[in-house]
Short mmCIF file of N, CA and C in Angstrom, two decimals:
data_model
loop_
_atom_site.label_atom_id
_atom_site.label_comp_id
_atom_site.label_asym_id
_atom_site.label_seq_id
_atom_site.Cartn_x
_atom_site.Cartn_y
_atom_site.Cartn_z
N MET E 1 69.68 -67.10 58.05
CA MET E 1 68.61 -66.72 58.95
C MET E 1 67.47 -66.07 58.17
N MET E 2 66.30 -66.34 58.60
CA MET E 2 65.12 -65.74 58.00
C MET E 2 64.74 -64.51 58.83
N LYS E 3 65.05 -63.35 58.27
CA LYS E 3 64.82 -62.09 58.97
C LYS E 3 63.95 -61.18 58.11
N PRO E 4 63.27 -60.22 58.73
CA PRO E 4 62.55 -59.23 57.92
C PRO E 4 63.49 -58.60 56.89
N GLY E 5 62.96 -58.45 55.69
CA GLY E 5 63.74 -57.92 54.58
C GLY E 5 64.21 -58.99 53.62
N ALA E 6 64.12 -60.26 54.03
CA ALA E 6 64.54 -61.37 53.17
C ALA E 6 63.45 -61.68 52.14
N ALA E 7 63.86 -62.07 50.95
CA ALA E 7 62.90 -62.52 49.94
C ALA E 7 62.51 -63.96 50.28
N VAL E 8 61.21 -64.24 50.32
CA VAL E 8 60.71 -65.55 50.73
C VAL E 8 59.58 -66.02 49.81
N VAL E 9 59.31 -67.31 49.91
CA VAL E 9 58.12 -67.91 49.32
C VAL E 9 57.34 -68.52 50.47
N VAL E 10 56.06 -68.17 50.56
CA VAL E 10 55.18 -68.69 51.61
C VAL E 10 54.20 -69.67 50.96
N TYR E 11 54.17 -70.90 51.46
CA TYR E 11 53.24 -71.91 50.98
C TYR E 11 52.07 -71.96 51.95
N LEU E 12 50.87 -71.76 51.41
CA LEU E 12 49.66 -71.66 52.22
C LEU E 12 48.71 -72.80 51.92
N GLN E 13 47.82 -73.06 52.87
CA GLN E 13 46.77 -74.06 52.68
C GLN E 13 45.41 -73.44 52.94
N GLU E 14 44.40 -74.04 52.39
CA GLU E 14 42.98 -73.68 52.59
C GLU E 14 42.69 -72.21 52.34
N PRO E 15 42.74 -71.72 51.16
CA PRO E 15 43.07 -72.41 49.90
C PRO E 15 44.58 -72.46 49.69
N ARG E 16 44.99 -73.41 48.83
CA ARG E 16 46.40 -73.57 48.50
C ARG E 16 46.86 -72.37 47.67
N GLU E 17 47.92 -71.74 48.13
CA GLU E 17 48.49 -70.59 47.43
C GLU E 17 49.99 -70.60 47.67
N GLN E 18 50.69 -69.91 46.78
CA GLN E 18 52.12 -69.64 46.97
C GLN E 18 52.32 -68.15 46.77
N VAL E 19 52.90 -67.52 47.77
CA VAL E 19 53.11 -66.08 47.74
C VAL E 19 54.60 -65.82 47.82
N TRP E 20 55.06 -64.94 46.93
CA TRP E 20 56.46 -64.52 46.91
C TRP E 20 56.53 -63.07 47.33
N GLY E 21 57.58 -62.72 48.07
CA GLY E 21 57.75 -61.32 48.42
C GLY E 21 58.80 -61.13 49.49
N VAL E 22 58.74 -59.97 50.10
CA VAL E 22 59.67 -59.58 51.14
C VAL E 22 59.04 -59.85 52.50
N LEU E 23 59.73 -60.60 53.33
CA LEU E 23 59.26 -60.90 54.67
C LEU E 23 59.28 -59.63 55.51
N ARG E 24 58.15 -59.29 56.09
CA ARG E 24 58.07 -58.12 56.96
C ARG E 24 58.04 -58.53 58.42
N ALA E 25 57.40 -59.66 58.75
CA ALA E 25 57.36 -60.15 60.13
C ALA E 25 57.10 -61.65 60.13
N LEU E 26 57.76 -62.34 61.05
CA LEU E 26 57.55 -63.77 61.26
C LEU E 26 57.33 -63.94 62.76
N GLU E 27 56.07 -64.13 63.13
CA GLU E 27 55.67 -64.17 64.53
C GLU E 27 54.94 -65.48 64.83
N PRO E 28 54.80 -65.84 66.10
CA PRO E 28 54.06 -67.07 66.42
C PRO E 28 52.62 -67.08 65.90
N HIS E 29 51.99 -65.91 65.77
CA HIS E 29 50.60 -65.85 65.33
C HIS E 29 50.46 -65.77 63.81
N GLY E 30 51.58 -65.55 63.08
CA GLY E 30 51.48 -65.50 61.63
C GLY E 30 52.66 -64.85 60.95
N VAL E 31 52.50 -64.66 59.64
CA VAL E 31 53.56 -64.15 58.78
C VAL E 31 53.03 -62.93 58.03
N VAL E 32 53.84 -61.88 57.92
CA VAL E 32 53.50 -60.71 57.12
C VAL E 32 54.50 -60.65 55.96
N VAL E 33 53.95 -60.61 54.74
CA VAL E 33 54.76 -60.56 53.53
C VAL E 33 54.26 -59.42 52.65
N GLU E 34 55.19 -58.68 52.07
CA GLU E 34 54.84 -57.68 51.08
C GLU E 34 55.21 -58.28 49.72
N GLY E 35 54.19 -58.66 48.96
CA GLY E 35 54.47 -59.33 47.70
C GLY E 35 53.22 -59.66 46.92
N LEU E 36 53.27 -60.79 46.19
CA LEU E 36 52.18 -61.18 45.32
C LEU E 36 52.18 -62.69 45.12
N GLU E 37 51.09 -63.22 44.56
CA GLU E 37 51.02 -64.64 44.26
C GLU E 37 52.06 -64.98 43.20
N ILE E 38 52.71 -66.12 43.36
CA ILE E 38 53.74 -66.53 42.41
C ILE E 38 53.20 -66.59 40.98
N ALA E 39 51.97 -66.99 40.82
CA ALA E 39 51.37 -67.09 39.48
C ALA E 39 51.37 -65.74 38.77
N SER E 40 51.44 -64.65 39.51
CA SER E 40 51.42 -63.30 38.93
C SER E 40 52.80 -62.72 38.71
N PHE E 41 53.84 -63.45 39.07
CA PHE E 41 55.19 -62.91 39.06
C PHE E 41 55.65 -62.42 37.68
N ASP E 42 55.50 -63.23 36.65
CA ASP E 42 55.96 -62.83 35.31
C ASP E 42 55.19 -61.62 34.78
N GLY E 43 53.89 -61.59 35.01
CA GLY E 43 53.09 -60.44 34.60
C GLY E 43 53.50 -59.18 35.35
N TRP E 44 53.82 -59.34 36.62
CA TRP E 44 54.28 -58.21 37.42
C TRP E 44 55.60 -57.67 36.87
N MET E 45 56.52 -58.57 36.51
CA MET E 45 57.79 -58.12 35.94
C MET E 45 57.58 -57.34 34.64
N ARG E 46 56.62 -57.78 33.82
CA ARG E 46 56.31 -57.03 32.60
C ARG E 46 55.82 -55.62 32.93
N CYS E 47 54.97 -55.51 33.94
CA CYS E 47 54.47 -54.19 34.35
C CYS E 47 55.60 -53.31 34.86
N VAL E 48 56.54 -53.88 35.59
CA VAL E 48 57.69 -53.11 36.07
C VAL E 48 58.49 -52.61 34.88
N GLU E 49 58.71 -53.47 33.89
CA GLU E 49 59.44 -53.08 32.67
C GLU E 49 58.75 -51.91 31.96
N GLU E 50 57.43 -52.01 31.88
CA GLU E 50 56.65 -50.98 31.18
C GLU E 50 56.43 -49.74 32.03
N GLY E 51 56.65 -49.88 33.34
CA GLY E 51 56.44 -48.76 34.25
C GLY E 51 54.98 -48.45 34.49
N SER E 52 54.12 -49.45 34.34
CA SER E 52 52.68 -49.20 34.47
C SER E 52 52.01 -50.14 35.46
N GLY E 53 51.47 -49.58 36.50
CA GLY E 53 50.60 -50.31 37.42
C GLY E 53 51.24 -51.40 38.24
N TRP E 54 52.55 -51.47 38.28
CA TRP E 54 53.17 -52.57 39.02
C TRP E 54 52.97 -52.44 40.53
N ARG E 55 52.93 -51.23 41.05
CA ARG E 55 52.80 -51.04 42.50
C ARG E 55 51.46 -51.58 43.00
N SER E 56 50.39 -51.45 42.21
CA SER E 56 49.08 -51.91 42.65
C SER E 56 49.00 -53.42 42.76
N GLN E 57 49.94 -54.14 42.18
CA GLN E 57 49.93 -55.60 42.25
C GLN E 57 50.60 -56.13 43.51
N ILE E 58 51.33 -55.28 44.19
CA ILE E 58 52.04 -55.65 45.41
C ILE E 58 51.18 -55.25 46.61
N SER E 59 51.05 -56.16 47.57
CA SER E 59 50.31 -55.80 48.78
C SER E 59 51.00 -56.38 50.00
N VAL E 60 50.73 -55.76 51.14
CA VAL E 60 51.21 -56.27 52.41
C VAL E 60 50.11 -57.17 52.95
N GLN E 61 50.48 -58.43 53.19
CA GLN E 61 49.47 -59.42 53.57
C GLN E 61 49.88 -60.12 54.86
N PHE E 62 48.90 -60.37 55.73
CA PHE E 62 49.10 -61.16 56.94
C PHE E 62 48.49 -62.54 56.72
N PHE E 63 49.24 -63.58 57.03
CA PHE E 63 48.74 -64.94 56.93
C PHE E 63 48.83 -65.57 58.32
N PRO E 64 47.68 -65.96 58.90
CA PRO E 64 47.70 -66.57 60.22
C PRO E 64 48.40 -67.93 60.18
N THR E 65 48.99 -68.30 61.27
CA THR E 65 49.78 -69.53 61.37
C THR E 65 49.04 -70.76 60.87
N HIS E 66 47.74 -70.87 61.13
CA HIS E 66 47.01 -72.08 60.73
C HIS E 66 46.96 -72.25 59.20
N ARG E 67 47.21 -71.20 58.43
CA ARG E 67 47.23 -71.30 56.96
C ARG E 67 48.62 -71.58 56.40
N VAL E 68 49.65 -71.32 57.17
CA VAL E 68 51.03 -71.41 56.68
C VAL E 68 51.54 -72.84 56.78
N GLN E 69 51.88 -73.41 55.61
CA GLN E 69 52.52 -74.73 55.61
C GLN E 69 54.01 -74.60 55.84
N ARG E 70 54.63 -73.65 55.11
CA ARG E 70 56.06 -73.40 55.30
C ARG E 70 56.43 -72.06 54.69
N VAL E 71 57.55 -71.54 55.15
CA VAL E 71 58.14 -70.31 54.62
C VAL E 71 59.57 -70.66 54.26
N VAL E 72 59.96 -70.39 53.01
CA VAL E 72 61.32 -70.71 52.57
C VAL E 72 61.98 -69.46 52.00
N LEU E 73 63.28 -69.37 52.18
CA LEU E 73 64.03 -68.28 51.57
C LEU E 73 64.02 -68.45 50.06
N ASP E 74 63.92 -67.35 49.35
CA ASP E 74 63.94 -67.36 47.88
C ASP E 74 65.40 -67.42 47.45
N ARG E 75 65.91 -68.65 47.35
CA ARG E 75 67.31 -68.84 46.96
C ARG E 75 67.36 -69.80 45.77
N GLY E 76 68.17 -69.46 44.83
CA GLY E 76 68.37 -70.33 43.68
C GLY E 76 69.69 -71.06 43.80
N ASP E 77 70.05 -71.73 42.70
CA ASP E 77 71.35 -72.37 42.61
C ASP E 77 71.86 -72.19 41.19
N GLU E 78 72.96 -72.84 40.85
CA GLU E 78 73.54 -72.64 39.52
C GLU E 78 72.64 -73.14 38.40
N ASN E 79 71.71 -74.03 38.69
CA ASN E 79 70.82 -74.58 37.67
C ASN E 79 69.48 -73.85 37.56
N ALA E 80 69.06 -73.25 38.65
CA ALA E 80 67.75 -72.58 38.66
C ALA E 80 67.83 -71.33 39.52
N PRO E 81 67.81 -70.15 38.90
CA PRO E 81 67.87 -68.92 39.69
C PRO E 81 66.59 -68.72 40.49
N SER E 82 66.72 -68.01 41.59
CA SER E 82 65.55 -67.67 42.41
C SER E 82 64.72 -66.64 41.66
N LEU E 83 63.51 -66.41 42.14
CA LEU E 83 62.66 -65.37 41.54
C LEU E 83 63.34 -64.01 41.68
N SER E 84 63.94 -63.76 42.82
CA SER E 84 64.64 -62.49 43.03
C SER E 84 65.81 -62.34 42.06
N GLU E 85 66.54 -63.41 41.82
CA GLU E 85 67.65 -63.37 40.87
C GLU E 85 67.16 -63.16 39.44
N ARG E 86 66.05 -63.81 39.10
CA ARG E 86 65.46 -63.60 37.77
C ARG E 86 65.07 -62.14 37.59
N PHE E 87 64.44 -61.57 38.62
CA PHE E 87 64.03 -60.18 38.56
C PHE E 87 65.24 -59.27 38.36
N GLU E 88 66.27 -59.47 39.17
CA GLU E 88 67.44 -58.61 39.09
C GLU E 88 68.15 -58.73 37.74
N ALA E 89 68.23 -59.94 37.18
CA ALA E 89 68.86 -60.13 35.87
C ALA E 89 68.07 -59.40 34.78
N ARG E 90 66.76 -59.44 34.87
CA ARG E 90 65.92 -58.83 33.84
C ARG E 90 65.81 -57.31 33.98
N MET E 91 65.76 -56.83 35.22
CA MET E 91 65.54 -55.40 35.45
C MET E 91 66.82 -54.61 35.70
N GLY E 92 67.88 -55.31 36.05
CA GLY E 92 69.13 -54.62 36.33
C GLY E 92 69.16 -53.93 37.68
N ALA E 93 68.23 -54.28 38.54
CA ALA E 93 68.16 -53.71 39.89
C ALA E 93 67.55 -54.76 40.82
N SER E 94 67.82 -54.61 42.10
CA SER E 94 67.30 -55.58 43.06
C SER E 94 65.80 -55.40 43.29
N VAL E 95 65.18 -56.45 43.76
CA VAL E 95 63.77 -56.41 44.12
C VAL E 95 63.55 -55.35 45.20
N GLY E 96 64.51 -55.22 46.09
CA GLY E 96 64.41 -54.23 47.15
C GLY E 96 64.27 -52.81 46.65
N HIS E 97 64.74 -52.56 45.44
CA HIS E 97 64.57 -51.24 44.84
C HIS E 97 63.11 -50.96 44.50
N PHE E 98 62.35 -52.02 44.26
CA PHE E 98 60.97 -51.88 43.82
C PHE E 98 59.93 -52.16 44.90
N ILE E 99 60.26 -53.00 45.86
CA ILE E 99 59.30 -53.33 46.91
C ILE E 99 59.74 -52.67 48.20
N GLY E 100 58.85 -51.92 48.80
CA GLY E 100 59.14 -51.29 50.07
C GLY E 100 57.92 -50.61 50.61
N SER E 101 58.01 -50.17 51.83
CA SER E 101 56.92 -49.44 52.47
C SER E 101 57.33 -47.99 52.61
N GLY E 102 56.68 -47.14 51.87
CA GLY E 102 57.04 -45.73 51.91
C GLY E 102 58.45 -45.55 51.38
N ASP E 103 59.32 -44.92 52.19
CA ASP E 103 60.70 -44.72 51.79
C ASP E 103 61.59 -45.88 52.16
N GLU E 104 61.05 -46.85 52.93
CA GLU E 104 61.85 -48.01 53.32
C GLU E 104 62.07 -48.92 52.15
N ARG E 105 63.28 -49.35 51.94
CA ARG E 105 63.62 -50.30 50.88
C ARG E 105 64.39 -51.45 51.50
N VAL E 106 64.28 -52.61 50.87
CA VAL E 106 65.00 -53.78 51.38
C VAL E 106 66.23 -54.02 50.56
#
């Protein structure tokens, strides 16, 4: 099930973008994700490692339904780990430890 708190990838159109992050809301009028563009993922992980400026790269974003092509769970398999799995392997902690709103963690 796709529920708030799940790691997801959102595929958008006009302009074409891919956003990775934590699903905050999935409603008929749109999707709310706390995350960043996939193209920034590796750079973000480096900032987390260094402990510098990583929080400023994460934002809570609303995408209206007309822009959303699809929302998929961030799941890997034995041949290709998910972005969340890559993060956890490299950092030794879950993404939920790093992404949250205030004291809330996923």
